[in-house]
mmCIF file of C-alpha atoms in Angstrom:
data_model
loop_
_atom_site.group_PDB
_atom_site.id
_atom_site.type_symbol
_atom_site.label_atom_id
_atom_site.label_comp_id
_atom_site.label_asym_id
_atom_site.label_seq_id
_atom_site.Cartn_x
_atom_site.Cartn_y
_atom_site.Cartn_z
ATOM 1 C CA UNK A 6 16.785 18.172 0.424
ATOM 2 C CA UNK A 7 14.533 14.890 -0.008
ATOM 3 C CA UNK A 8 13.774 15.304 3.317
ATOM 4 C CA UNK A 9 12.438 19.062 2.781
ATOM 5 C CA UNK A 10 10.568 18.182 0.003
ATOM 6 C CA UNK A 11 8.618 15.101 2.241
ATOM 7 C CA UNK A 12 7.579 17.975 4.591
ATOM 8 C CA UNK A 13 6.169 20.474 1.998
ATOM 9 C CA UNK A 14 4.349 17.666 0.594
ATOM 10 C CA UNK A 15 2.677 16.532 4.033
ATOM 11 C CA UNK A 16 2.134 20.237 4.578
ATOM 12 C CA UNK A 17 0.287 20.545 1.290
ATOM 13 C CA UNK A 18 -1.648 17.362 1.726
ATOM 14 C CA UNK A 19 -2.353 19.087 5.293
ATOM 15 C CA UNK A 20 -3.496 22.242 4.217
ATOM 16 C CA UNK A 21 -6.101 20.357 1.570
ATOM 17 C CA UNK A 22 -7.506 18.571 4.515
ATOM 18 C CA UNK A 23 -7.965 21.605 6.003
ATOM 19 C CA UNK A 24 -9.371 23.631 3.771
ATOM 20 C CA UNK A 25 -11.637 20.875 2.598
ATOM 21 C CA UNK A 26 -13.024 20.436 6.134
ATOM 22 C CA UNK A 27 -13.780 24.069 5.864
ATOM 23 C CA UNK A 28 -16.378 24.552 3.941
ATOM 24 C CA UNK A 29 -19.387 22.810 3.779
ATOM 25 C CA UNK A 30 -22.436 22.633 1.390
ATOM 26 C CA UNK A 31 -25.852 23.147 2.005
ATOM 27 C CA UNK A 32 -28.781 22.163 -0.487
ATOM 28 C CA UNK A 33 -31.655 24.404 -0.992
ATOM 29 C CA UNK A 34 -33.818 21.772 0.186
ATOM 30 C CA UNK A 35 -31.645 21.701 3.710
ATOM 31 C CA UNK A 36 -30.547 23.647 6.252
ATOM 32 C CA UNK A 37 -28.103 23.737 9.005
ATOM 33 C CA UNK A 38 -27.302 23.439 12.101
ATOM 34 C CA UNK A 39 -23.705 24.090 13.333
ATOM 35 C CA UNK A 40 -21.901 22.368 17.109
ATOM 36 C CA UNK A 41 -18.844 24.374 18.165
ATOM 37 C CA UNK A 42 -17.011 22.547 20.630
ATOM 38 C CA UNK A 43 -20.522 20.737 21.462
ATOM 39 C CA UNK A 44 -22.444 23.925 21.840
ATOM 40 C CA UNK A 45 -25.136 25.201 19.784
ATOM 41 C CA UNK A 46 -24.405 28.163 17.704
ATOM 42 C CA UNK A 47 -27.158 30.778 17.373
ATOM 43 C CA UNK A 48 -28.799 30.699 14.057
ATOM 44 C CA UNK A 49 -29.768 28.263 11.018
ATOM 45 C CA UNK A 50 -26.934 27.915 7.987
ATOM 46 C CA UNK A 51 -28.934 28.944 4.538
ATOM 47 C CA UNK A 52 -28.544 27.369 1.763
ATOM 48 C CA UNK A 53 -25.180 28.171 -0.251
ATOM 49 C CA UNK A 54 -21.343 27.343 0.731
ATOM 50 C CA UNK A 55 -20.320 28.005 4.289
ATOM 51 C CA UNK A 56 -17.280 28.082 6.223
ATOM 52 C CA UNK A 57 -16.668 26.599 9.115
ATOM 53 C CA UNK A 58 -13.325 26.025 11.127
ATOM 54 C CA UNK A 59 -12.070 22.568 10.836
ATOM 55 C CA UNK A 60 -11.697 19.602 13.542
ATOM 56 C CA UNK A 61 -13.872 22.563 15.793
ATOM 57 C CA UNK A 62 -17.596 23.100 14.267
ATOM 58 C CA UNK A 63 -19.657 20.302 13.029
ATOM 59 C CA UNK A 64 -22.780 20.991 11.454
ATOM 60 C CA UNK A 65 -25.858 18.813 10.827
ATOM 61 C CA UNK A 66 -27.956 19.143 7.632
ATOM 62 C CA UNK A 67 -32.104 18.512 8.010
ATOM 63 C CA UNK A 68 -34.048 18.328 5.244
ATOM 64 C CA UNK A 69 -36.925 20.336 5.295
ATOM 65 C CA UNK A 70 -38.942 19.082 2.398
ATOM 66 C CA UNK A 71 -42.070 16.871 3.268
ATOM 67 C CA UNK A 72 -41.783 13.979 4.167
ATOM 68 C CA UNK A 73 -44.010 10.750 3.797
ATOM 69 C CA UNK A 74 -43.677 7.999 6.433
ATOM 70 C CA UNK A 75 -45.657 4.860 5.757
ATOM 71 C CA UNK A 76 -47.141 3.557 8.838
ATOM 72 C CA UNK A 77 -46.996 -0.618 9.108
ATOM 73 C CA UNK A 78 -51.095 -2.702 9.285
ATOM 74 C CA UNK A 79 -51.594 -2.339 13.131
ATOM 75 C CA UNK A 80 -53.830 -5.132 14.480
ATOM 76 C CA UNK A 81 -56.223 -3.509 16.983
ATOM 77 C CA UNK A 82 -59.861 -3.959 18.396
ATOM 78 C CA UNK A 83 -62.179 -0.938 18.124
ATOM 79 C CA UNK A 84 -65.412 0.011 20.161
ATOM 80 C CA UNK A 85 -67.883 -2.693 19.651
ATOM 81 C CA UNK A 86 -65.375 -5.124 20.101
ATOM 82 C CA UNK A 87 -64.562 -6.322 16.300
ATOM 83 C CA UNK A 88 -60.296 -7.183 15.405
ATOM 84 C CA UNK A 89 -59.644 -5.125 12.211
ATOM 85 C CA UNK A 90 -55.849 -4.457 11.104
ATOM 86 C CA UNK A 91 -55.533 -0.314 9.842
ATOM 87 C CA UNK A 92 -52.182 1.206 7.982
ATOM 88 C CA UNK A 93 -51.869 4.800 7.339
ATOM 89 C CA UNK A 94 -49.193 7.553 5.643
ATOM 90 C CA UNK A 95 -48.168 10.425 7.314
ATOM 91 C CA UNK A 96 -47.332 13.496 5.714
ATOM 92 C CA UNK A 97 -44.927 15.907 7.694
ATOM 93 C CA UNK A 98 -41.848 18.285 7.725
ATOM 94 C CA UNK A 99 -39.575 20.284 9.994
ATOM 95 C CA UNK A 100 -40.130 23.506 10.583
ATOM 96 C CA UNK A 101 -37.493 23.864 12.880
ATOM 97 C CA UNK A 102 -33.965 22.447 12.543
ATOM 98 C CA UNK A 103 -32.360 23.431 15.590
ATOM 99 C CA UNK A 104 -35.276 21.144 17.889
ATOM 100 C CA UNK A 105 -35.182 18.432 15.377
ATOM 101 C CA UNK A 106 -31.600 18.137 15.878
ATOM 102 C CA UNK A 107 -31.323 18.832 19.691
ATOM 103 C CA UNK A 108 -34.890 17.723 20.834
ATOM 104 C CA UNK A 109 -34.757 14.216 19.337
ATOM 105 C CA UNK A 110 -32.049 11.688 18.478
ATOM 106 C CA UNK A 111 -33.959 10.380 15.133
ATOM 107 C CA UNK A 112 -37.139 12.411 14.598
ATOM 108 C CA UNK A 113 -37.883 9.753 11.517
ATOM 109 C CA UNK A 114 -38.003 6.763 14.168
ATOM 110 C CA UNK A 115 -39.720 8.968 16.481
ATOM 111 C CA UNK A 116 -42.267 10.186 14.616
ATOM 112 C CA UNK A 117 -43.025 6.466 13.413
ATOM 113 C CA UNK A 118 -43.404 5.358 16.598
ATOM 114 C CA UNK A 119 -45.845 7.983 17.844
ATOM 115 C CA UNK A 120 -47.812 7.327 14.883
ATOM 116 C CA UNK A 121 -48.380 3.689 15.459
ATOM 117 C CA UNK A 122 -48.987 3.723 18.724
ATOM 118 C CA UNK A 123 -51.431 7.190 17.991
ATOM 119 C CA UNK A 124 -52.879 4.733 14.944
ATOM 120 C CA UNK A 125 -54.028 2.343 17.519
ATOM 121 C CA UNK A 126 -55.445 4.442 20.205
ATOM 122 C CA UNK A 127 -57.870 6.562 17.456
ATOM 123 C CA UNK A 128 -59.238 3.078 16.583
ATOM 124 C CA UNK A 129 -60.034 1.452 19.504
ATOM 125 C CA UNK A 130 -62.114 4.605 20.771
ATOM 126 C CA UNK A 131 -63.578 4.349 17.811
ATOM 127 C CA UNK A 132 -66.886 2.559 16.134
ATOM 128 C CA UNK A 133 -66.562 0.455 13.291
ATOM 129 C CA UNK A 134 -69.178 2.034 11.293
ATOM 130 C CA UNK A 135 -67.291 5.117 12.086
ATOM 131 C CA UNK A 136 -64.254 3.746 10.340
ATOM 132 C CA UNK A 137 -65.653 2.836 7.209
ATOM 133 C CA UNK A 138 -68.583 5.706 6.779
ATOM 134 C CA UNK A 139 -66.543 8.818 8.304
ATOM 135 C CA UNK A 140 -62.558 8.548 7.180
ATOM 136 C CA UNK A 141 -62.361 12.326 7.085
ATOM 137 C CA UNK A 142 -63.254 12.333 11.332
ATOM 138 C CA UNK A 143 -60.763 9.897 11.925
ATOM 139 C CA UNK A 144 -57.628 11.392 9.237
ATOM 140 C CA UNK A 145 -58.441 14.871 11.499
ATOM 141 C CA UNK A 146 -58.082 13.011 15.034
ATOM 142 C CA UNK A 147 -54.687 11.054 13.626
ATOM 143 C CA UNK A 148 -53.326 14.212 12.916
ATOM 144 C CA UNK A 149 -53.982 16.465 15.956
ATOM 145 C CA UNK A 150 -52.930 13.048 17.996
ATOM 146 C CA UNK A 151 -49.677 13.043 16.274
ATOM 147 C CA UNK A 152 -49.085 16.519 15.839
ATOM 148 C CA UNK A 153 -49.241 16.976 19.879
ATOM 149 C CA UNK A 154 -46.028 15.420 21.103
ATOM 150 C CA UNK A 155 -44.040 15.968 17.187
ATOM 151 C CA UNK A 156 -44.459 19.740 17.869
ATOM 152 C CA UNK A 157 -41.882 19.618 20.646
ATOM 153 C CA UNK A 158 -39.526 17.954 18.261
ATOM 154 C CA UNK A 159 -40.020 21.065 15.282
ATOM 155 C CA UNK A 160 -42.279 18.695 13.136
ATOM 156 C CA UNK A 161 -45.471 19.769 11.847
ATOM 157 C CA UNK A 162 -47.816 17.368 10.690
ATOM 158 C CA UNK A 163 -49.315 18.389 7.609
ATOM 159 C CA UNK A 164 -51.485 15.222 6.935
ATOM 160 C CA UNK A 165 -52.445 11.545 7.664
ATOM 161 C CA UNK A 166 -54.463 9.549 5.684
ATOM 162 C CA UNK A 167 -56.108 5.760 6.493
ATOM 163 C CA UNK A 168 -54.930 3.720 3.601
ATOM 164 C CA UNK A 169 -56.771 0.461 4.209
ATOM 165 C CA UNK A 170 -58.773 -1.174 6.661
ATOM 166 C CA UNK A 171 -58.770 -5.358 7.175
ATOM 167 C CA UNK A 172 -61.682 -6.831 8.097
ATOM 168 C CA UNK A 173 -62.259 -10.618 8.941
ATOM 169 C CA UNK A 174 -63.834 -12.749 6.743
ATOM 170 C CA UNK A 175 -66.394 -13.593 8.984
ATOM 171 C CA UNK A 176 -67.232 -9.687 9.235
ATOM 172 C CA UNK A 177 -67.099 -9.303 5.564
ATOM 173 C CA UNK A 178 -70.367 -12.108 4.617
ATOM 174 C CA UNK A 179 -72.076 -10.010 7.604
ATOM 175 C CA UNK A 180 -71.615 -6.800 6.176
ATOM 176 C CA UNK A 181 -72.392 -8.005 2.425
ATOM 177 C CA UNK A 182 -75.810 -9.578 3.723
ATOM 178 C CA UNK A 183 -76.178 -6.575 5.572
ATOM 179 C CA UNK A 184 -76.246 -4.193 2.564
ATOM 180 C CA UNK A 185 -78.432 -6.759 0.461
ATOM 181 C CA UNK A 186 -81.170 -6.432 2.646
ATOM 182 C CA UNK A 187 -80.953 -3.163 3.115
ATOM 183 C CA UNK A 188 -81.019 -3.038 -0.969
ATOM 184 C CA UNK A 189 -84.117 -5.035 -0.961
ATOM 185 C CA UNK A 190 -85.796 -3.307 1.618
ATOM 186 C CA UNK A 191 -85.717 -0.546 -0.401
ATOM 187 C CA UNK A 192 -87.100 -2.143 -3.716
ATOM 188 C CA UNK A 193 -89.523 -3.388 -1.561
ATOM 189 C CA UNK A 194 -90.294 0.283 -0.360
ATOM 190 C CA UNK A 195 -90.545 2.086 -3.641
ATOM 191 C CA UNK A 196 -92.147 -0.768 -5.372
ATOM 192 C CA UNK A 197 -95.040 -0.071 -2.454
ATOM 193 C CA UNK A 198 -94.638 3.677 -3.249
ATOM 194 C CA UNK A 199 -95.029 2.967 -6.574
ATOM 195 C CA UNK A 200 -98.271 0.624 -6.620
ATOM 196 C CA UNK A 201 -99.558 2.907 -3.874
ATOM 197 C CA UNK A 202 -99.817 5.948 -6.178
ATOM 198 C CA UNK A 203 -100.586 4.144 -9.409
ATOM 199 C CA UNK A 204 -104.157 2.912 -7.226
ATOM 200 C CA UNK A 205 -104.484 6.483 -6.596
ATOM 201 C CA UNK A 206 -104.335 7.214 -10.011
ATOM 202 C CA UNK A 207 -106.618 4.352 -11.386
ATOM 203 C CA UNK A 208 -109.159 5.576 -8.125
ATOM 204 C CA UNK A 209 -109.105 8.952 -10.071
ATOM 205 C CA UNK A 210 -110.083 7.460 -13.341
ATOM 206 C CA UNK A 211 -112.629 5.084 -12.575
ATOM 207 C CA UNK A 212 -114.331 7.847 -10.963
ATOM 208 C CA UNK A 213 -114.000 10.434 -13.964
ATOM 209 C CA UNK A 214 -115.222 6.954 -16.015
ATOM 210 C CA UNK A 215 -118.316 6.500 -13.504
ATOM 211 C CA UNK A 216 -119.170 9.879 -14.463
ATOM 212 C CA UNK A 217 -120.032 9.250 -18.253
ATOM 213 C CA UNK A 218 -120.288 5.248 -18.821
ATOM 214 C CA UNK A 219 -119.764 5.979 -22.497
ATOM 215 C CA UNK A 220 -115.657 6.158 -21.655
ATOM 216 C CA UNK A 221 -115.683 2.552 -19.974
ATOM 217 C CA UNK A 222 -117.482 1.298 -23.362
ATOM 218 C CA UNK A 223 -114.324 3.613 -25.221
ATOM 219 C CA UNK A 224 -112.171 2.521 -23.117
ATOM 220 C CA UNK A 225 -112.905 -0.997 -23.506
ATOM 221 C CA UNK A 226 -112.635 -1.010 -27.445
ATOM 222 C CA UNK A 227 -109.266 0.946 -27.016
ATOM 223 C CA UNK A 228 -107.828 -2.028 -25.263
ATOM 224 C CA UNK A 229 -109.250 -4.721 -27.933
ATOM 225 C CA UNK A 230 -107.391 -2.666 -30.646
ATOM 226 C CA UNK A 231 -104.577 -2.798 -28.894
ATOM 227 C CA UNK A 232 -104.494 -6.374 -28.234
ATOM 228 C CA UNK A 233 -105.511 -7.105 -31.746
ATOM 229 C CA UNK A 234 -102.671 -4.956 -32.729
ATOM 230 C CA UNK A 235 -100.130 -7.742 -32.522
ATOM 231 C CA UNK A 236 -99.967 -10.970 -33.686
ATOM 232 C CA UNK A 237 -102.386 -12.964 -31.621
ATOM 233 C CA UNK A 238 -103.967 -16.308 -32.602
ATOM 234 C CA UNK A 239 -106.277 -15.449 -30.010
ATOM 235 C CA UNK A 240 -108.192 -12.972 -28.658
ATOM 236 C CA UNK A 241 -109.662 -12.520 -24.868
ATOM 237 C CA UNK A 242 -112.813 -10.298 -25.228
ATOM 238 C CA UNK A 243 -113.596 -8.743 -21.513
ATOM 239 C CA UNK A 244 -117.170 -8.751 -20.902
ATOM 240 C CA UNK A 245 -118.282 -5.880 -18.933
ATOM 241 C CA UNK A 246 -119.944 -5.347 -15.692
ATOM 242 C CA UNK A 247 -121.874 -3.216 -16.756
ATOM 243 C CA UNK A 248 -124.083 -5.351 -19.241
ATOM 244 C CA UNK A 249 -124.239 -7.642 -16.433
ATOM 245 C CA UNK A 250 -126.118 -5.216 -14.436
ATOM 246 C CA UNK A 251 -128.300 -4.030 -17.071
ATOM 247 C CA UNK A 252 -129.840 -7.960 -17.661
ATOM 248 C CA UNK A 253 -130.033 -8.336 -14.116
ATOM 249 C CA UNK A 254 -131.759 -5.573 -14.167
ATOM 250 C CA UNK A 255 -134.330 -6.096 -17.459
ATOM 251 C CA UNK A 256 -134.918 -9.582 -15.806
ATOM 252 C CA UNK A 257 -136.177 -7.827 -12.415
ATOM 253 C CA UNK A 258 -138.793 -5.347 -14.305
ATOM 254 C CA UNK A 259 -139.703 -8.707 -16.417
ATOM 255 C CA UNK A 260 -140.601 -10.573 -13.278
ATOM 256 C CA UNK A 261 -142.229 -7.649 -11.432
ATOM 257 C CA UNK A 262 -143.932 -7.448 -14.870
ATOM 258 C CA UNK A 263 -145.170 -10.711 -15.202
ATOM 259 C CA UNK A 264 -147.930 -11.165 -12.200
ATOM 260 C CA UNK A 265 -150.031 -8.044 -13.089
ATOM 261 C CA UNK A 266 -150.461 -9.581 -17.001
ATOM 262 C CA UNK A 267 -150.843 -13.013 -16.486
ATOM 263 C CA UNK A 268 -154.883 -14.561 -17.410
ATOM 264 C CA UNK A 269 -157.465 -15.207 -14.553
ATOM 265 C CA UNK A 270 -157.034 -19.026 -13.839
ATOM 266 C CA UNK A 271 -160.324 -20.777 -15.046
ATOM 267 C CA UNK A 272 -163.615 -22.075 -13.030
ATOM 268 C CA UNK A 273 -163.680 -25.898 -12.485
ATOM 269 C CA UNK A 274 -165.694 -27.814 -14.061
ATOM 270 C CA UNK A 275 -168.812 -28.558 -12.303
ATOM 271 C CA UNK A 276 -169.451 -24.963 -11.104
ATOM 272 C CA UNK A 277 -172.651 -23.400 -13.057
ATOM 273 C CA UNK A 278 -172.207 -19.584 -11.500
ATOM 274 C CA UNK A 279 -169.005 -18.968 -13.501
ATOM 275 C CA UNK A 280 -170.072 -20.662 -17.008
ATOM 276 C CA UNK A 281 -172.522 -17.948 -18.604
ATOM 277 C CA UNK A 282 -169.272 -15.760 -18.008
ATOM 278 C CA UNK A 283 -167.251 -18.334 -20.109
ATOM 279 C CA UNK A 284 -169.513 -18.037 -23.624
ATOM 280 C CA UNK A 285 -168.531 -14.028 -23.962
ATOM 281 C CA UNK A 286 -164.884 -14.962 -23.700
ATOM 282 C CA UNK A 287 -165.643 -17.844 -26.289
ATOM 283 C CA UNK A 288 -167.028 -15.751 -28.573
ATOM 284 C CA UNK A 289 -164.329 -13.575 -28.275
ATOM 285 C CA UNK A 290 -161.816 -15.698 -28.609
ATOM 286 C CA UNK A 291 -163.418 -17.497 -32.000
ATOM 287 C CA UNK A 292 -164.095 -14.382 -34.021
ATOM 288 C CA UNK A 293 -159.734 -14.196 -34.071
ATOM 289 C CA UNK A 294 -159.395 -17.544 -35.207
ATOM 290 C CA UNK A 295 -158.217 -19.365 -31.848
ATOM 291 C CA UNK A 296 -159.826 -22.045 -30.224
ATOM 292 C CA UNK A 297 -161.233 -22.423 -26.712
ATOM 293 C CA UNK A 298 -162.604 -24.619 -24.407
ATOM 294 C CA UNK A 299 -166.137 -24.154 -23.546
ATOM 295 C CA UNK A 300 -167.143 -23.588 -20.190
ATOM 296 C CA UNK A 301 -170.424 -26.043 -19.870
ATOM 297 C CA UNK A 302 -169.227 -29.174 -21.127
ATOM 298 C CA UNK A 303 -165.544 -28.902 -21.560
ATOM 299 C CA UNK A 304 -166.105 -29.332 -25.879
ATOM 300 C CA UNK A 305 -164.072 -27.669 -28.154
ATOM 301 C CA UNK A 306 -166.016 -24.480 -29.601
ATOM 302 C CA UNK A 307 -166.105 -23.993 -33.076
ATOM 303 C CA UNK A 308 -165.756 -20.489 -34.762
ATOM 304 C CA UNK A 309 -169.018 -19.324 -36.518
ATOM 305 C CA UNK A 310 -170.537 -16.379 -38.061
ATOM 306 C CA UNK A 311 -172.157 -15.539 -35.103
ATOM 307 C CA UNK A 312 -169.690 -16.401 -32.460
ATOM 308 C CA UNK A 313 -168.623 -19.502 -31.173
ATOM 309 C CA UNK A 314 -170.798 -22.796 -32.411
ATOM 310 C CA UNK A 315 -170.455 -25.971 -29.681
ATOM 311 C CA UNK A 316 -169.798 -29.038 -31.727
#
């Protein structure tokens, strides 16, 4: 009787295993892929319970949510010959089980591995202005790279993504005295720009100023007021050009002026022709009040009623 009762309890325990091994879960997120004997069953299990026959099917579960493998700094040498270390992400799922289970052992370590070695190959075909200026080039070369041997594996790459890129420090100074001169080249440039069409502008006013002089005279008590606006202890008074001019000029007409006024120079002395002409001029001279010199003897001439009286 003991003995009887041993059996139906290994039987029991039995018949749990059994039933246990029987059926099988799979997660919404998964699906799976069922081994009979070692052979591949046709189809994909859905999600839900499932029963399989113990100790003879074995099924494999593979997730088929995305995925995000972080790809490791890879030290590599681009184009132009400059050492810069690159990591990356790569976004990806399977969108077939049965290949990612039979194709590949581990599609995870697989896929890592392409992308590394994939990683390194994009950047040393390419520049590294490229790298820095035109990510979006390089994310869309990564992932067709990748994506060519992973498709054989039921993997689709849905994106990749150059996290950072590690640049010496040498490279770095180079770059940052680069991109200041560039800066000040272009300060330089629009300052020029800037003084270039200011001249163009003042060019336009001095001529519309040329045109009536009365605006430069306006134009210079305008900028006295505003000086004398503030609160100056002194004041600089600008002195035109233009009153310049107008001396130099009044001092030209005075000197072209001055040799067809000036008095016939006198007769020596001793010459008797030229003194009879002298008395007139005497005379003259005497009836206003002013005194001469007469002509004969060189004496003073005195005014009179009559003219001019020698002393």
């Amino acid at each position: 009787m003991t003995t009887l009762f041993v059996v139906l309890i290994v039987l029991g325990v039995l018949a749990l295993v059994t039933l246990g091994a029987s059926f099988k879960m799979v997660q919404q997120y998964q699906r799976g892929v069922v081994l009979r004997f070692g052979r591949l069953l046709p189809g994909v299990r859905e999600p839900g319970l499932r029963v399989l026959i113990p100790f003879v099917d074995q099924m494999t579960k593979v997730p088929v949510q995305t995925l995000v493998l972080d790809v490791p700094s890879q030290g590599t040498i681009t184009r132009d010959n400059v050492t810069i270390g690159v990591d990356a992400v790569v976004y990806f799922r399977v969108v077939d089980p049965v290949r990612a289970a039979i194709n590949v052992q581990d599609y995870m370590v697989a896929t890592s591995q392409v992308s590394q070695t994939s990683l390194r190959s994009v950047i040393g075909r390419a520049d590294l202005d490229t790298l820095l200026s035109d990510r979006e080039a390089i994310n869309a070369e990564l992932r067709a790279v990748i994506d060519t041997p992973t498709e054989d594996w039921g993997i689709k790459i849905d994106r990749v993504e150059v996290k950072d890129i590690s640049l010496p420090e040498g490279m770095r100074r180079s770059m940052s005295r680069q991109a200041e001169a560039e800066r000040d080249r272009r300060a330089r440039v629009i300052s020029a720009d800037g003084e270039f069409q200011a001249s163009t502008k003042l060019a336009q006013a001095a001529d519309a100023m040329s045109a009536t002089p009365g605006a430069l005279q306006l134009r210079l008590l305008q900028t006295v007021a505003d000086v004398a606006s503030e609160k100056n202890s002194t004041l600089v008074m600008p002195f035109p050009v233009e009153l310049l001019r107008f001396f130099d000029q009044a001092a030209g007409r005075r000197a072209d002026a001055a040799p067809a006024t000036a008095p016939p120079a006198e007769a020596p002395a001793g010459s008797p022709a030229e003194a009879p002409a002298a008395l007139p001029a005497a005379g003259a001279t005497g009836a206003t009040g002013a005194s001469v010199v007469d002509a004969a003897d060189g004496l003073p001439a005195l005014p009179g009623a009559n003219g001019a009286v020698r002393a």
